[in-house]
Coordinates of C-alpha atoms in Angstrom, one line a residue:
X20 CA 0.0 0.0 0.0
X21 CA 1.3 3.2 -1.0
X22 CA 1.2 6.7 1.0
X23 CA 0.6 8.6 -2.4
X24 CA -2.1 8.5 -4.6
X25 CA -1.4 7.8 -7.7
X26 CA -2.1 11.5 -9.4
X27 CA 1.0 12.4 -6.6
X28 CA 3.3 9.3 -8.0
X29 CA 2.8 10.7 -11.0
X30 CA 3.8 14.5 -10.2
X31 CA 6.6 12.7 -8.6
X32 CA 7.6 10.8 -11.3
X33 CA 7.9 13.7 -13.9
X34 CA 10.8 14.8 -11.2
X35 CA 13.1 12.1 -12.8
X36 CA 15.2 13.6 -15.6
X37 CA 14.4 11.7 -19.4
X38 CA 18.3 12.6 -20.8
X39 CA 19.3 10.2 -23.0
X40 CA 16.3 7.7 -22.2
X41 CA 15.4 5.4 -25.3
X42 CA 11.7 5.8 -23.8
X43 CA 11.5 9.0 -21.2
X44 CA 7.9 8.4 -20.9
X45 CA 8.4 4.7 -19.0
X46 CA 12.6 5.1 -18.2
X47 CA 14.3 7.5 -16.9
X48 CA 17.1 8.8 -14.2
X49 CA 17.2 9.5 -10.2
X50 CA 19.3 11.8 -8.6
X51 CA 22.2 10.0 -8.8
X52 CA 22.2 8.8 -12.0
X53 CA 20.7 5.5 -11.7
X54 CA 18.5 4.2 -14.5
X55 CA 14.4 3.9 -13.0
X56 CA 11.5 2.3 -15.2
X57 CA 7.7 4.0 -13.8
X58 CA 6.3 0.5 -13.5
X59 CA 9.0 -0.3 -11.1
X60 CA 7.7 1.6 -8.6
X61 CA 7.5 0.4 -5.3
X62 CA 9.9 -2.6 -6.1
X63 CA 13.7 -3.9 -4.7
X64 CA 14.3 -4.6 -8.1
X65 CA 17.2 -3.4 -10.5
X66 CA 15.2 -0.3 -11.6
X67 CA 12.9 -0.2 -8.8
X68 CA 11.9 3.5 -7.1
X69 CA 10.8 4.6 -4.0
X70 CA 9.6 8.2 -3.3
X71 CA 12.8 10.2 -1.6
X72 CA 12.2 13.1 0.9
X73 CA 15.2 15.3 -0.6
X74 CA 15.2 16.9 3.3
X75 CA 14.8 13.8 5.0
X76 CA 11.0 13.4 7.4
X77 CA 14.2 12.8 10.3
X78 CA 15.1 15.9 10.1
X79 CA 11.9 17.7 9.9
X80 CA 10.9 17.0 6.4
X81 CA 7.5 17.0 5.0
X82 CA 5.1 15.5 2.6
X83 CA 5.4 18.7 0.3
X84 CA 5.4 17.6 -3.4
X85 CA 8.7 20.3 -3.8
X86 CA 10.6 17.8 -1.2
X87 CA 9.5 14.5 -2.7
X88 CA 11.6 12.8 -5.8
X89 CA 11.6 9.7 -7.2
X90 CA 14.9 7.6 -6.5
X91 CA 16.5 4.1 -7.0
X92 CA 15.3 2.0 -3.9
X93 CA 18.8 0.8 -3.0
X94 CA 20.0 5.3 -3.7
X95 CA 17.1 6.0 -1.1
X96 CA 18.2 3.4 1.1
X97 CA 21.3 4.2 1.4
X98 CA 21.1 8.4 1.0
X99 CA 21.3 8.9 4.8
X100 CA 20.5 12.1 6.6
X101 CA 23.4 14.6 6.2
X102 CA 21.3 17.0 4.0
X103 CA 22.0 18.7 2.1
X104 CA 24.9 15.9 0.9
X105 CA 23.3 12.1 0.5
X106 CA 25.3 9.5 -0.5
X107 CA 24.4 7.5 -4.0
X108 CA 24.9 3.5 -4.0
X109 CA 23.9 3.1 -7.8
X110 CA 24.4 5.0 -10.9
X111 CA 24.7 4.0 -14.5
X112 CA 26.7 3.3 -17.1
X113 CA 25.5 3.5 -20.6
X114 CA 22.4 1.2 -20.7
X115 CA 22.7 -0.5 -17.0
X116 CA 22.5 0.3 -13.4
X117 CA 26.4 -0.3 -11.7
X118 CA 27.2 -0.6 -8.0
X119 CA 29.4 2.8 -7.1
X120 CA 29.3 4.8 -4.1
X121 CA 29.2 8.5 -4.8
X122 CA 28.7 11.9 -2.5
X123 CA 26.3 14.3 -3.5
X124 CA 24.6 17.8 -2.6
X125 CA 21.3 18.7 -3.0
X126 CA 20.7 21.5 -5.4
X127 CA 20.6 24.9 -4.3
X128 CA 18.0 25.2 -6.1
X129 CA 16.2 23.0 -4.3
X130 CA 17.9 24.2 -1.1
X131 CA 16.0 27.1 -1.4
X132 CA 12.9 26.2 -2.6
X133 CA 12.7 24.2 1.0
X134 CA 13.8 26.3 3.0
X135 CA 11.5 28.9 1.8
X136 CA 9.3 25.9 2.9
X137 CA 10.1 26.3 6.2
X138 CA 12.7 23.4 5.8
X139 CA 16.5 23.7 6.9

């Protein structure tokens, strides 16, 4: 059972970015790279997706649609909660998903857009 309806999976899902995808409608890209198909979602599988909070519900994140994105279940699992950095377990290389641990940053961008939120 999901704690989104499907119209906000959706909205989410539009978040992932199409580059390069042979089909951007149904595969695209997390955060970190890592190839995602929109049927996968809610599945451990090799492009399965989960919805991330980009400032983590730990640390006084919220349900707002501007702090949700979609992410590789094994990139959300392993992102921890040193916002605004998160640490990436899979990214891809051409065509497949490959093991590789890699430090990120949240946008500022982003960074702003919750913290005008109220989140920081």
């Amino acid at each position: 059972m999901s704690d989104y309806t499907e119209k906000e999976i959706e909205e989410i899902w539009k978040k992932a970015e199409p580059a390069g995808s042979p089909d951007p409608i149904n595969l695209r890209t997390d955060p970190c790279g890592a190839w995602i198909k929109k049927d996968q979602y809610g599945e451990k599988t090799e492009y399965g997706w989960s919805v991330d909070h980009a400032f983590p519900k730990k640390n006084g994140g919220t349900d707002d649609l501007e702090n949700l994105r979609p992410m590789q279940h094994k990139n959300n699992s392993s992102k921890g909660y040193d916002y605004p950095a998160y640490v990436c377990a899979i990214t891809s290389k051409g065509s497949k998903n490959i093991e590789r641990d890699k430090r990120l940053r949240i946008s500022d961008s982003l960074q702003k857009t919750l913290k005008d939120l109220g989140m920081s």
